[in-house]
Amino acid sequence: MNFHLRLWRQEGPSAKGGFEEIEARDIPAEASFLEMLDIVNNRLIKEGREPVAFESDCREGICGTCSMVINGIPQGPGRGAACQVYMRTFRDGDSITVEPFRVAAFPLVKDLVVNRSAYDRIIQSGGFITEHTGGAPDAAAMLIGKREADRAMDAAACIGCGACAAACPNSSAMLFVGAKVTHLSLLPQGQPERSGRALNMVRAMDEEGFGNCSNYYACEAVCPANISASVIATLNREFVAAVIKVEVAN
Amino acid sequence: MILDAKIPPGPLQSKWQHFKENAKLINPANKRKFNIIVVGSGLAGSSAAATLAEQGYQVDCFCFQDSPRRAHSIAAQGGINAAKNYQNDGDSVWRLFYDTLKGGDFRAREANVYRLAEVSASIIDQCVSQGVPFAREYGGELANRSFGGAQVSRTFYARGQTGQQLLLGAYSSLSHQIKSGRVTMHPHSEMLDLVLIDGHAKGIIVRNLITGEIKRHAAAAVVLCTGGYSNAYYLSTNARGCNATAIWRAYKKGALFANPCYTQIHPTCIPVAGSYQSKLTLMSESLRNDGRVWVPKKKGDQRPPQAIPEEERDYYLERKYPSYGNLAPRDISSRSAKEVCDEGRGVGPGGLGVYLDFQDAIARLGRPAIQERYGNLFEMYENITGENAYERPMRIFPALHYTMGGLWVDYHLMSNLPGLYVLGEANFSDHGANRLGASALMQGLADGYFILPYTMGEYLSTQFGKKPTTDRPEFEQAETAVRAKLTQLLEIGGTTPVNEFHRELGLLLWEKCGMARSETSLKEALVELPKLRERFWKEVAIPGRGAALNQSLEAAGRVADFIELGELLCRDALTREESCGGHFRLEHQTEEGEALRHDETFSYVHAWQYQGEGVAPQLVKEPLDYEFVSRSTRSYK
Ligand SMILES: Cc1cc2nc3c(=O)[nH]c(=O)nc-3n(C[C@H](O)[C@H](O)[C@H](O)COP(=O)(O)OP(=O)(O)OC[C@H]3O[C@@H](n4cnc5c(N)ncnc54)[C@H](O)[C@@H]3O)c2cc1C
Ligand code: SF4
Ligand code: FES
């Protein structure tokens, strides 16, 4: 198969970027999107040019490393991350536009690579349960209903890729934050720090410069981990409850 | 050189207890004075960094990804073993210990493996308290499954994403410690050398992958948790970035590399489809619980699988191993697949595949039940191959998956270089010649949460007042060497992309030192590898600069190390004149074609010591004495 690529090239954060037109030739239909880029890069290298910078690691849709916008869709068409897109989903001769995530809180590094450390800092602000190694009771001492466990797992499946913020017109990170808050607030282990967690994570999200949710649900549509937008409602509830709790306490 | 594994005295069951009761402690005020480098943020690295920080040490943690949460451990699917016996099916610490030792074909240390089984239960407690959403029964209890041929159900799991959930648990603890200031996280940082001061590991040289900046880091001790080296074979189930650079450069600084030839080939992966392919995808082993493996009886049978009648199918695992059948251990299943493909009975492109068929399970349990169990895997399979496995059998083929070999460590997880610790897949310790399913996650977390935090005091208590600084000449020298190597790579100015060398290396190792090895094939490889290396250093193309993000440069350094490691791997395979676990030498098999061990001559750990450029490495042997169990021949018939 052959494709006509419009690829975003940008040397660094302060350099001027722009689209470069590149032909992708003789691409097997079974190749993944990233393998197609590998083939293109190999050719660029052979021609003595710099390959397109993009990140990937697992190439199985689980690590969340790959991140790019394909034809306007963060993580590309179909379910799953960009590495799970296969060339057979395109038509021979298609033009394909590839750009980096465009979110102010994810500054551009080079070409398709952006810096998503803001998500790590949000987790550091409270996305954990305080415990210390060696102090845990026997795991069987705590019963957790299958329904709660399954729902917690649904939310915990987030791969931290950042597509939610990239898809959102407001660059909101609510799906990501909601997923973590939902996961931990559903579990008995997560109860003691429940209020503080919601408050701290929402504050961290604001400080990082992510916008607010105004119910576009674009995040849910692109999320490779199928995180449901209902986690945003949960986050809102948890946040309001936490604010009230603090006010009552004061 | 004599290797002392520092195994505590006494009966097997009380060695670890004995060690802990006599271990040197460091008081809280002093812990603060020690800073520790942890390289790697997978299960081993994150758990170690978080726990050491909780204990009060000052930790610097490094990973090459943009976030510690993305370490390769995230991709583990199937589960984690623990001797909890929640299912009341007769499991015990002893059984888990014995199964692991036997699974490893009696090529691991008894004391290490026993300890692993012993601490396994605490891992589950720890993870549950972090909020890991393990699968549950309707009554709220933890669910278990039998995995990888175990005869008890001791595997805990979180859907098909166990590694992800365990890693996110460890990452959350790590994040907490980063917030508290006791861990400084250095993402996008690659360790390029180990620094020794008076023979002790006291620091590392790191390249920032975004800016290209080279930096020195000094510490009281260095902990490597950098994963395995399956990617030496290019195509493997590992993440693309997995590499051996950290352990390889430590080896070149004097750390012993043990059992490099013990590599594991996983039987259930999606077959190779073409030369453009960048990695192989694992289909969880749990599929073998319900899927039946077969090939046509007739050579070169081109009929679609549905058109091949029952009596013309060879369910070869069930035929050869009636008691374990489709659940025969990984090494045995992989080798059997290779045999039938070598006979010309393989299916799919190039005849390199076998069927994994769910028709009987669907007939017995109904499609919804199969969908509930494996729906996501079937979906993944369809996404990659375009085939629907509910309607036609999956095609699978073995692929490189895990490496049991690694840096040599003693019972304390310390290498022969004082102050250098090695955890997780990067060390050689617990799985002998073959790892059982769901045991790597267990080992990584055991090492990081429960073992290193106890053993490290022994060394640190001898290091008071010896705070190293980065202005020492040893740092200067190491940094200069790292810079010189990068410059050398950038100046080659060849025209062949790194990738192509990597693929060539992979193919060579797969063919000459893969599922079946022989003296001839290994000797051939040892002739080919130096040539490949020479060509690499003349012809590789690395565009761009060193002082910026340069993915070709990163890859080049890793592939250069893999080529060298490939040589050691083949040398080790050649020296080990027996078959055991994942190491199968054609010259050493029984009449029925099963692996033939030679316990009298090879019940040793083979640890290799670097002797310098162009000089053969020296073999150092650590005898494996079996005091508590007697070695049987593995039989899964
Ligand atoms: C597809 C797949 C499925 C699996 N499923 C299972 C399973 O179900 N059960 C099971 O028990 N095991 C499973 N395994 C095996 C298991 O996942 C691994 O053995 C284990 O996760 C390794 O953990 P680790 O912490 O040792 O290393 P890794 O998770 O590989 O982490 C390595 C870390 O080191 C860092 N690093 C490496 N080199 C450098 C360097 N030079 N400088 C700086 N940082 C560096 C990386 O950034 C990373 O953070 C599976 C493996 C694969 C490939
Ligand atoms: S919520 Fe979905 S889109 Fe957002 S980071 Fe998580 S996995 Fe990615
Ligand atoms: S590379 Fe891991 S999710 Fe795409």
mmCIF file of N, CA and C in Angstrom, chain B residues 110-173:
data_model
loop_
_atom_site.group_PDB
_atom_site.id
_atom_site.type_symbol
_atom_site.label_atom_id
_atom_site.label_comp_id
_atom_site.label_asym_id
_atom_site.label_seq_id
_atom_site.Cartn_x
_atom_site.Cartn_y
_atom_site.Cartn_z
ATOM 1 N N GLU B 110 18.723 -23.540 46.009
ATOM 2 C CA GLU B 110 17.608 -23.899 46.897
ATOM 3 C C GLU B 110 17.218 -22.754 47.824
ATOM 4 N N ALA B 111 18.204 -22.163 48.477
ATOM 5 C CA ALA B 111 17.889 -21.179 49.515
ATOM 6 C C ALA B 111 17.191 -19.956 48.932
ATOM 7 N N ASN B 112 17.641 -19.506 47.762
ATOM 8 C CA ASN B 112 16.998 -18.335 47.150
ATOM 9 C C ASN B 112 15.551 -18.633 46.785
ATOM 10 N N VAL B 113 15.352 -19.790 46.189
ATOM 11 C CA VAL B 113 14.012 -20.112 45.714
ATOM 12 C C VAL B 113 13.070 -20.309 46.902
ATOM 13 N N TYR B 114 13.581 -20.923 47.955
ATOM 14 C CA TYR B 114 12.724 -21.113 49.125
ATOM 15 C C TYR B 114 12.281 -19.763 49.686
ATOM 16 N N ARG B 115 13.230 -18.852 49.774
ATOM 17 C CA ARG B 115 12.898 -17.515 50.293
ATOM 18 C C ARG B 115 11.842 -16.838 49.419
ATOM 19 N N LEU B 116 11.981 -17.008 48.116
ATOM 20 C CA LEU B 116 11.020 -16.407 47.195
ATOM 21 C C LEU B 116 9.610 -16.926 47.495
ATOM 22 N N ALA B 117 9.502 -18.239 47.662
ATOM 23 C CA ALA B 117 8.194 -18.820 47.937
ATOM 24 C C ALA B 117 7.667 -18.322 49.285
ATOM 25 N N GLU B 118 8.598 -18.166 50.225
ATOM 26 C CA GLU B 118 8.238 -17.749 51.567
ATOM 27 C C GLU B 118 7.661 -16.326 51.595
ATOM 28 N N VAL B 119 8.274 -15.420 50.864
ATOM 29 C CA VAL B 119 7.781 -14.029 50.931
ATOM 30 C C VAL B 119 6.620 -13.783 49.958
ATOM 31 N N SER B 120 6.308 -14.792 49.118
ATOM 32 C CA SER B 120 5.300 -14.554 48.089
ATOM 33 C C SER B 120 3.969 -14.094 48.675
ATOM 34 N N ALA B 121 3.595 -14.663 49.829
ATOM 35 C CA ALA B 121 2.289 -14.326 50.401
ATOM 36 C C ALA B 121 2.220 -12.855 50.791
ATOM 37 N N SER B 122 3.322 -12.324 51.310
ATOM 38 C CA SER B 122 3.310 -10.917 51.736
ATOM 39 C C SER B 122 3.126 -9.977 50.564
ATOM 40 N N ILE B 123 3.548 -10.410 49.381
ATOM 41 C CA ILE B 123 3.421 -9.535 48.213
ATOM 42 C C ILE B 123 1.955 -9.238 47.949
ATOM 43 N N ILE B 124 1.136 -10.283 48.045
ATOM 44 C CA ILE B 124 -0.292 -10.086 47.760
ATOM 45 C C ILE B 124 -0.892 -9.142 48.806
ATOM 46 N N ASP B 125 -0.522 -9.335 50.075
ATOM 47 C CA ASP B 125 -1.022 -8.435 51.130
ATOM 48 C C ASP B 125 -0.646 -6.991 50.808
ATOM 49 N N GLN B 126 0.613 -6.821 50.465
ATOM 50 C CA GLN B 126 1.133 -5.488 50.161
ATOM 51 C C GLN B 126 0.362 -4.852 48.999
ATOM 52 N N CYS B 127 0.164 -5.614 47.934
ATOM 53 C CA CYS B 127 -0.479 -5.049 46.747
ATOM 54 C C CYS B 127 -1.937 -4.727 47.018
ATOM 55 N N VAL B 128 -2.614 -5.605 47.762
ATOM 56 C CA VAL B 128 -4.018 -5.310 48.085
ATOM 57 C C VAL B 128 -4.089 -4.025 48.900
ATOM 58 N N SER B 129 -3.175 -3.835 49.814
ATOM 59 C CA SER B 129 -3.257 -2.627 50.642
ATOM 60 C C SER B 129 -2.974 -1.370 49.825
ATOM 61 N N GLN B 130 -2.302 -1.513 48.682
ATOM 62 C CA GLN B 130 -2.081 -0.351 47.813
ATOM 63 C C GLN B 130 -3.291 -0.053 46.934
ATOM 64 N N GLY B 131 -4.269 -0.973 46.928
ATOM 65 C CA GLY B 131 -5.442 -0.757 46.090
ATOM 66 C C GLY B 131 -5.388 -1.468 44.759
ATOM 67 N N VAL B 132 -4.521 -2.478 44.628
ATOM 68 C CA VAL B 132 -4.498 -3.234 43.369
ATOM 69 C C VAL B 132 -5.813 -4.009 43.242
ATOM 70 N N PRO B 133 -6.580 -3.762 42.185
ATOM 71 C CA PRO B 133 -7.891 -4.415 42.056
ATOM 72 C C PRO B 133 -7.809 -5.831 41.501
ATOM 73 N N PHE B 134 -7.296 -6.757 42.316
ATOM 74 C CA PHE B 134 -7.242 -8.157 41.894
ATOM 75 C C PHE B 134 -8.653 -8.670 41.632
ATOM 76 N N ALA B 135 -8.746 -9.701 40.809
ATOM 77 C CA ALA B 135 -10.036 -10.325 40.542
ATOM 78 C C ALA B 135 -10.596 -10.915 41.838
ATOM 79 N N ARG B 136 -11.920 -10.821 41.963
ATOM 80 C CA ARG B 136 -12.596 -11.295 43.176
ATOM 81 C C ARG B 136 -13.717 -12.262 42.827
ATOM 82 N N GLU B 137 -14.075 -13.072 43.791
ATOM 83 C CA GLU B 137 -15.255 -13.930 43.663
ATOM 84 C C GLU B 137 -16.484 -13.129 44.089
ATOM 85 N N TYR B 138 -17.675 -13.689 43.833
ATOM 86 C CA TYR B 138 -18.890 -12.955 44.214
ATOM 87 C C TYR B 138 -18.943 -12.677 45.708
ATOM 88 N N GLY B 139 -18.420 -13.589 46.503
ATOM 89 C CA GLY B 139 -18.442 -13.383 47.945
ATOM 90 C C GLY B 139 -17.417 -12.367 48.420
ATOM 91 N N GLY B 140 -16.600 -11.851 47.505
ATOM 92 C CA GLY B 140 -15.630 -10.844 47.903
ATOM 93 C C GLY B 140 -14.231 -11.366 48.129
ATOM 94 N N GLU B 141 -14.049 -12.700 48.085
ATOM 95 C CA GLU B 141 -12.694 -13.229 48.283
ATOM 96 C C GLU B 141 -11.871 -13.040 47.015
ATOM 97 N N LEU B 142 -10.575 -13.138 47.192
ATOM 98 C CA LEU B 142 -9.677 -13.048 46.041
ATOM 99 C C LEU B 142 -9.815 -14.286 45.170
ATOM 100 N N ALA B 143 -9.818 -14.079 43.875
ATOM 101 C CA ALA B 143 -9.929 -15.203 42.943
ATOM 102 C C ALA B 143 -8.531 -15.688 42.564
ATOM 103 N N ASN B 144 -8.433 -16.956 42.237
ATOM 104 C CA ASN B 144 -7.150 -17.517 41.778
ATOM 105 C C ASN B 144 -7.375 -18.363 40.553
ATOM 106 N N ARG B 145 -6.302 -18.523 39.777
ATOM 107 C CA ARG B 145 -6.394 -19.507 38.713
ATOM 108 C C ARG B 145 -5.118 -20.314 38.647
ATOM 109 N N SER B 146 -5.252 -21.428 37.954
ATOM 110 C CA SER B 146 -4.068 -22.251 37.749
ATOM 111 C C SER B 146 -3.403 -21.732 36.488
ATOM 112 N N PHE B 147 -2.098 -21.673 36.504
ATOM 113 C CA PHE B 147 -1.402 -20.989 35.423
ATOM 114 C C PHE B 147 -0.168 -21.768 35.039
ATOM 115 N N GLY B 148 0.073 -21.815 33.756
ATOM 116 C CA GLY B 148 1.326 -22.390 33.272
ATOM 117 C C GLY B 148 1.555 -23.806 33.749
ATOM 118 N N GLY B 149 0.487 -24.583 33.845
ATOM 119 C CA GLY B 149 0.666 -25.990 34.148
ATOM 120 C C GLY B 149 0.768 -26.316 35.631
ATOM 121 N N ALA B 150 0.571 -25.331 36.514
ATOM 122 C CA ALA B 150 0.632 -25.645 37.940
ATOM 123 C C ALA B 150 -0.581 -26.500 38.301
ATOM 124 N N GLN B 151 -0.387 -27.412 39.268
ATOM 125 C CA GLN B 151 -1.505 -28.278 39.621
ATOM 126 C C GLN B 151 -2.343 -27.720 40.761
ATOM 127 N N VAL B 152 -1.988 -26.530 41.210
ATOM 128 C CA VAL B 152 -2.817 -25.837 42.199
ATOM 129 C C VAL B 152 -3.155 -24.470 41.624
ATOM 130 N N SER B 153 -4.186 -23.847 42.179
ATOM 131 C CA SER B 153 -4.567 -22.506 41.725
ATOM 132 C C SER B 153 -3.942 -21.492 42.670
ATOM 133 N N ARG B 154 -2.789 -20.974 42.297
ATOM 134 C CA ARG B 154 -2.095 -20.038 43.176
ATOM 135 C C ARG B 154 -1.800 -18.722 42.475
ATOM 136 N N THR B 155 -2.423 -18.519 41.314
ATOM 137 C CA THR B 155 -2.111 -17.309 40.572
ATOM 138 C C THR B 155 -3.180 -16.248 40.795
ATOM 139 N N PHE B 156 -2.743 -15.073 41.244
ATOM 140 C CA PHE B 156 -3.616 -13.914 41.441
ATOM 141 C C PHE B 156 -3.547 -13.075 40.178
ATOM 142 N N TYR B 157 -4.649 -12.458 39.828
ATOM 143 C CA TYR B 157 -4.640 -11.722 38.568
ATOM 144 C C TYR B 157 -5.608 -10.545 38.593
ATOM 145 N N ALA B 158 -5.372 -9.608 37.718
ATOM 146 C CA ALA B 158 -6.265 -8.467 37.546
ATOM 147 C C ALA B 158 -6.604 -8.444 36.057
ATOM 148 N N ARG B 159 -7.714 -9.048 35.700
ATOM 149 C CA ARG B 159 -8.081 -9.287 34.292
ATOM 150 C C ARG B 159 -6.857 -9.804 33.539
ATOM 151 N N GLY B 160 -6.654 -9.293 32.308
ATOM 152 C CA GLY B 160 -5.434 -9.682 31.598
ATOM 153 C C GLY B 160 -4.373 -8.629 31.772
ATOM 154 N N GLN B 161 -4.448 -7.850 32.845
ATOM 155 C CA GLN B 161 -3.557 -6.708 33.020
ATOM 156 C C GLN B 161 -2.859 -6.729 34.375
ATOM 157 N N THR B 162 -2.441 -7.893 34.788
ATOM 158 C CA THR B 162 -1.865 -8.011 36.125
ATOM 159 C C THR B 162 -0.609 -7.165 36.279
ATOM 160 N N GLY B 163 0.249 -7.203 35.280
ATOM 161 C CA GLY B 163 1.501 -6.433 35.382
ATOM 162 C C GLY B 163 1.201 -4.958 35.484
ATOM 163 N N GLN B 164 0.233 -4.510 34.690
ATOM 164 C CA GLN B 164 -0.138 -3.096 34.729
ATOM 165 C C GLN B 164 -0.576 -2.715 36.139
ATOM 166 N N GLN B 165 -1.458 -3.504 36.721
ATOM 167 C CA GLN B 165 -1.998 -3.121 38.017
ATOM 168 C C GLN B 165 -0.943 -3.219 39.122
ATOM 169 N N LEU B 166 -0.085 -4.232 39.049
ATOM 170 C CA LEU B 166 0.976 -4.327 40.064
ATOM 171 C C LEU B 166 1.946 -3.170 39.901
ATOM 172 N N LEU B 167 2.258 -2.839 38.661
ATOM 173 C CA LEU B 167 3.210 -1.748 38.459
ATOM 174 C C LEU B 167 2.584 -0.426 38.892
ATOM 175 N N LEU B 168 1.305 -0.232 38.570
ATOM 176 C CA LEU B 168 0.684 1.022 38.997
ATOM 177 C C LEU B 168 0.612 1.097 40.522
ATOM 178 N N GLY B 169 0.489 -0.041 41.180
ATOM 179 C CA GLY B 169 0.538 -0.053 42.641
ATOM 180 C C GLY B 169 1.904 0.422 43.132
ATOM 181 N N ALA B 170 2.949 -0.152 42.569
ATOM 182 C CA ALA B 170 4.306 0.229 42.974
ATOM 183 C C ALA B 170 4.581 1.681 42.584
ATOM 184 N N TYR B 171 4.079 2.071 41.419
ATOM 185 C CA TYR B 171 4.261 3.446 40.946
ATOM 186 C C TYR B 171 3.553 4.433 41.878
ATOM 187 N N SER B 172 2.402 4.031 42.409
ATOM 188 C CA SER B 172 1.716 4.957 43.307
ATOM 189 C C SER B 172 2.519 5.133 44.593
ATOM 190 N N SER B 173 3.105 4.051 45.096
ATOM 191 C CA SER B 173 3.957 4.199 46.284
ATOM 192 C C SER B 173 5.186 5.039 45.956
#
